[in-house]
């Protein structure tokens, strides 16, 4: 399925990088995504994930220069969806995320109600309440449609 | 230039306080990147290039958010792919013209990699929005 991508990288602000990193390491390994960079200084730390050499998903408690401490006093839960390469990867992501302490927000399955046909996804809340999704949009061997 | 893999990101949400204000900003700033509003929903809209909505602006409270957690907006960073250095330049100019604050003029960021050409703008909520072109000229 040909899909252009406009997203180069995004960050996910968290309260405690040390708390969040194990969750993301475990959940994203199921998608073939790994740590590609660790960064830290006196303002905090961030860990970057990717499938190749490019960091695409930054997770960290580091106070960036465009934020004030007040901005970081509470963290707005946000939504990030990651591409799985099969339905099995979506399943594995969900299981791994729950094992790593995530809270279920939607078990693996086909989504209807406004989603494109064949949209197979799972949703988990991370330690800060961010809504992290894995989705596979292609056809699969178990796609009987 | 680093090895580019298949992208891992499918889509992301950006919390905004005023949808009309933010949609106007993003439509103007991202038009030079070939990115337009593709769909809308109550309290939000989604932008993308072609047919795939990848950037979701949301002013409403999502089911996984509480009123308290939406009382303030934590600034996020979202970086979008340009297809040339000229597009990065045009993004920055359009975003400034639409009321964004410059957070980094178009130029090479050699500390990332030698041909990383990016520009940074703060949106109406203070989110750090970047456009980057990785390739050589």
Coordinates of C-alpha atoms in Angstrom, one line a residue:
Chain A
X1 CA 0.0 0.0 0.0
X2 CA 1.5 3.3 -1.1
X3 CA 1.4 5.9 1.6
X4 CA 3.3 9.1 1.6
X5 CA 4.5 10.2 4.9
X6 CA 4.7 13.8 6.1
X7 CA 6.0 13.0 9.6
X8 CA 9.7 13.1 10.1
X9 CA 9.8 12.9 13.9
X10 CA 7.8 13.8 17.0
X11 CA 8.4 14.1 20.7
X12 CA 6.3 12.7 23.6
X13 CA 6.8 14.6 26.8
X14 CA 6.9 12.4 29.9
X15 CA 7.3 13.0 33.6
X16 CA 10.1 10.5 34.2
X17 CA 12.2 9.2 31.3
X18 CA 13.5 6.3 33.5
X19 CA 9.9 5.2 34.1
X20 CA 8.8 5.5 30.5
X21 CA 11.8 4.1 28.7
X22 CA 11.2 0.4 29.7
X23 CA 7.6 0.7 28.6
X24 CA 8.5 2.0 25.1
X25 CA 11.5 -0.3 24.7
X26 CA 9.2 -3.3 25.4
X27 CA 6.2 -2.2 23.4
X28 CA 8.1 -0.9 20.3
X29 CA 10.4 -3.9 20.1
X30 CA 7.4 -5.8 18.9
X31 CA 7.2 -3.4 15.9
X32 CA 10.9 -3.7 15.0
X33 CA 11.6 -0.3 16.6
X34 CA 14.5 0.2 18.9
X35 CA 16.5 2.9 20.7
X36 CA 18.7 4.8 18.3
X37 CA 19.9 7.6 20.5
X38 CA 20.1 8.6 24.2
X39 CA 20.4 12.2 25.1
X40 CA 20.7 13.9 28.5
X41 CA 22.0 17.0 30.2
X42 CA 21.2 19.2 33.2
X43 CA 17.6 19.8 31.8
X44 CA 16.7 16.1 31.7
X45 CA 16.9 13.2 29.3
X46 CA 15.3 11.9 26.2
X47 CA 15.5 8.6 24.3
X48 CA 14.9 8.4 20.6
X49 CA 13.4 5.4 18.8
X50 CA 13.5 4.4 15.2
X51 CA 13.6 1.5 12.8
X52 CA 16.7 2.8 10.9
X53 CA 19.2 5.5 11.8
X54 CA 16.7 8.4 11.9
X55 CA 15.3 9.1 15.4
X56 CA 11.5 9.4 14.8
X57 CA 10.0 9.2 18.2
X58 CA 11.5 11.1 21.1
X59 CA 10.4 10.2 24.6
X60 CA 11.7 12.3 27.4
X61 CA 11.4 14.4 30.5
X62 CA 13.9 16.9 29.2
X63 CA 12.7 20.5 29.5
X64 CA 13.1 21.9 26.1
X65 CA 13.8 25.5 25.3
X66 CA 10.3 26.1 24.0
X67 CA 8.7 25.0 27.2
X68 CA 8.6 26.5 30.7
X69 CA 8.5 24.5 33.9
X70 CA 4.9 25.5 34.2
X71 CA 4.2 24.0 30.8
X72 CA 5.6 20.7 32.1
X73 CA 3.8 20.7 35.5
X74 CA 1.0 18.7 33.9
X75 CA 1.4 16.8 30.7
X76 CA -1.3 16.8 28.1
X77 CA -1.9 13.2 27.0
X78 CA -1.4 13.0 23.3
X79 CA -1.9 10.4 20.6
X80 CA 0.8 8.8 18.6
X81 CA 0.1 6.0 16.1
X82 CA 2.9 3.7 14.9
X83 CA 3.0 1.6 11.8
X84 CA 3.0 -2.2 12.3
X85 CA 4.0 -4.4 9.4
X86 CA 1.4 -7.1 10.1
X87 CA -1.6 -7.8 12.3
X88 CA 0.7 -10.1 14.3
X89 CA 2.9 -7.2 15.1
X90 CA -0.2 -5.2 16.3
X91 CA -1.1 -8.1 18.6
X92 CA 2.5 -8.4 19.9
X93 CA 2.7 -4.7 20.5
X94 CA -0.4 -4.7 22.6
X95 CA 0.7 -7.8 24.7
X96 CA 4.1 -6.4 25.2
X97 CA 2.8 -2.9 26.2
X98 CA 0.4 -4.4 28.8
X99 CA 3.2 -6.6 30.2
X100 CA 5.3 -3.5 30.5
X101 CA 2.7 -1.8 32.6
X102 CA 0.6 -0.1 30.0
X103 CA -3.2 0.2 30.4
X104 CA -5.4 -1.2 27.7
X105 CA -7.4 1.4 25.7
X106 CA -8.5 -0.9 22.9
X107 CA -7.5 -4.5 22.2
X108 CA -6.2 -5.6 18.8
X109 CA -8.9 -5.8 16.1
X110 CA -10.4 -4.4 13.0
X111 CA -11.9 -0.9 13.5
X112 CA -15.1 0.2 11.9
X113 CA -16.9 3.4 12.7
X114 CA -15.2 5.8 10.4
X115 CA -11.9 4.0 10.0
X116 CA -10.7 2.9 6.6
X117 CA -11.4 -0.7 5.6
X118 CA -8.9 -3.2 6.9
X119 CA -7.7 -0.8 9.7
X120 CA -6.3 -3.3 12.3
X121 CA -5.2 -1.5 15.4
X122 CA -4.6 -1.7 19.2
X123 CA -4.4 1.1 21.7
X124 CA -2.5 1.3 25.0
X125 CA -2.0 4.1 27.6
X126 CA 1.6 4.7 28.5
X127 CA 2.7 5.6 32.1
X128 CA 1.8 9.3 31.5
X129 CA -1.6 8.5 29.9
X130 CA -0.4 9.0 26.3
X131 CA -2.5 7.1 23.9
X132 CA -0.1 4.9 21.9
X133 CA -1.4 2.9 19.0
X134 CA -0.1 0.4 16.5
X135 CA -1.9 0.0 13.2
X136 CA -1.6 -2.2 10.2
X137 CA -3.6 -1.1 7.2
X138 CA -2.7 -3.7 4.7
X139 CA -4.3 -7.1 3.9
X140 CA -3.2 -10.0 6.0
X141 CA -3.2 -13.8 5.5
X142 CA -6.1 -13.9 8.0
X143 CA -8.0 -11.1 6.1
X144 CA -11.1 -12.9 4.9
X145 CA -12.6 -9.7 3.4
Chain B
X1 CA 23.0 11.5 5.2
X2 CA 21.8 8.6 7.4
X3 CA 20.0 5.5 6.1
X4 CA 16.3 6.2 5.8
X5 CA 14.0 3.4 6.8
X6 CA 10.3 2.9 6.3
X7 CA 8.7 5.4 8.6
X8 CA 7.4 4.2 11.9
X9 CA 5.0 7.0 12.5
X10 CA 1.4 6.7 11.1
X11 CA -0.3 9.7 12.6
X12 CA 0.0 12.0 15.6
X13 CA -2.4 14.3 17.5
X14 CA -1.6 17.9 18.5
X15 CA -3.7 19.5 21.3
X16 CA -4.8 23.0 20.4
X17 CA -6.8 25.5 22.4
X18 CA -8.6 27.2 19.5
X19 CA -9.3 25.0 16.5
X20 CA -10.2 27.8 14.1
X21 CA -7.1 29.7 15.0
X22 CA -4.8 26.7 14.7
X23 CA -6.4 25.3 11.5
X24 CA -5.8 28.6 9.8
X25 CA -2.2 28.7 10.9
X26 CA -1.5 25.1 9.9
X27 CA -3.2 25.4 6.5
X28 CA -1.2 28.5 5.7
X29 CA 2.1 27.2 7.0
X30 CA 1.9 23.7 5.5
X31 CA 0.5 24.6 2.1
X32 CA 4.1 25.1 0.8
X33 CA 4.8 21.5 1.8
X34 CA 1.8 20.2 -0.2
X35 CA 0.0 19.4 3.0
X36 CA -3.7 20.3 3.2
X37 CA -6.7 19.7 5.5
X38 CA -8.2 16.4 4.4
X39 CA -10.9 15.7 6.9
X40 CA -12.6 17.2 9.9
X41 CA -14.5 16.0 13.0
X42 CA -16.2 17.8 15.9
X43 CA -13.5 19.9 17.5
X44 CA -10.7 18.9 15.2
X45 CA -9.3 18.4 11.7
X46 CA -6.6 16.3 10.1
X47 CA -4.0 17.3 7.6
X48 CA -1.9 15.3 5.2
X49 CA -0.3 15.1 1.8
X50 CA -2.4 13.2 -0.7
X51 CA -5.1 11.1 1.0
X52 CA -3.6 10.0 4.3
X53 CA -4.4 12.3 7.3
X54 CA -1.3 12.2 9.5
X55 CA -1.5 15.4 11.6
X56 CA -4.6 15.6 13.7
X57 CA -5.4 18.9 15.4
X58 CA -7.8 18.5 18.3
X59 CA -9.4 21.2 20.5
X60 CA -11.8 18.9 22.2
X61 CA -11.2 16.6 25.1
X62 CA -10.4 13.1 23.9
X63 CA -11.7 10.0 25.8
X64 CA -8.2 9.3 27.3
X65 CA -7.9 12.9 28.5
X66 CA -9.4 14.5 31.6
X67 CA -10.5 18.1 31.9
X68 CA -7.6 18.7 34.2
X69 CA -5.1 17.3 31.8
X70 CA -6.5 19.6 29.1
X71 CA -6.4 22.6 31.4
X72 CA -3.0 23.4 30.1
X73 CA -1.3 22.3 26.8
X74 CA 2.1 20.7 27.0
X75 CA 4.1 22.0 24.0
X76 CA 5.0 19.2 21.6
X77 CA 7.5 19.0 18.8
X78 CA 6.3 17.8 15.4
X79 CA 8.7 17.7 12.4
X80 CA 7.3 17.4 8.9
X81 CA 9.1 16.3 5.8
X82 CA 9.7 18.8 3.1
X83 CA 10.6 17.7 -0.4
X84 CA 13.3 20.3 -1.0
X85 CA 15.2 23.1 0.8
X86 CA 13.0 25.6 -1.1
X87 CA 10.0 24.0 0.6
X88 CA 11.6 24.5 4.0
X89 CA 12.2 28.1 3.2
X90 CA 8.6 28.6 2.0
X91 CA 7.2 26.8 5.1
X92 CA 9.1 29.2 7.4
X93 CA 8.0 32.3 5.5
X94 CA 4.3 31.2 5.3
X95 CA 4.2 30.2 9.0
X96 CA 5.6 33.6 10.1
X97 CA 3.2 35.4 7.8
X98 CA 0.4 33.4 9.4
X99 CA 1.3 34.5 12.9
X100 CA 3.9 31.9 13.9
X101 CA 7.0 32.9 15.9
X102 CA 10.3 32.0 14.4
X103 CA 12.1 29.5 16.5
X104 CA 15.0 28.8 14.0
X105 CA 15.5 30.2 10.6
X106 CA 15.9 27.9 7.6
X107 CA 19.4 26.5 7.4
X108 CA 21.7 23.5 7.8
X109 CA 21.7 21.8 11.2
X110 CA 25.1 20.1 10.8
X111 CA 25.0 18.7 14.3
X112 CA 22.3 16.3 13.2
X113 CA 23.9 15.3 10.0
X114 CA 25.7 17.3 7.2
X115 CA 22.7 17.8 4.9
X116 CA 20.0 18.3 7.5
X117 CA 18.2 21.5 6.4
X118 CA 15.4 22.6 8.8
X119 CA 13.4 25.5 10.0
X120 CA 11.4 25.9 13.2
X121 CA 8.3 27.9 14.1
X122 CA 6.1 28.1 17.2
X123 CA 2.4 27.7 16.5
X124 CA -0.4 29.7 18.3
X125 CA -0.2 27.3 21.3
X126 CA 3.6 27.3 21.4
X127 CA 4.1 23.9 19.8
X128 CA 7.4 23.6 18.0
X129 CA 6.7 22.8 14.4
X130 CA 9.6 22.0 12.1
X131 CA 10.1 21.3 8.4
X132 CA 13.2 19.4 7.3
X133 CA 14.7 18.2 4.1
X134 CA 17.4 15.6 4.6
X135 CA 18.8 15.3 1.1
X136 CA 21.6 17.1 -0.7
X137 CA 20.6 20.1 -2.7

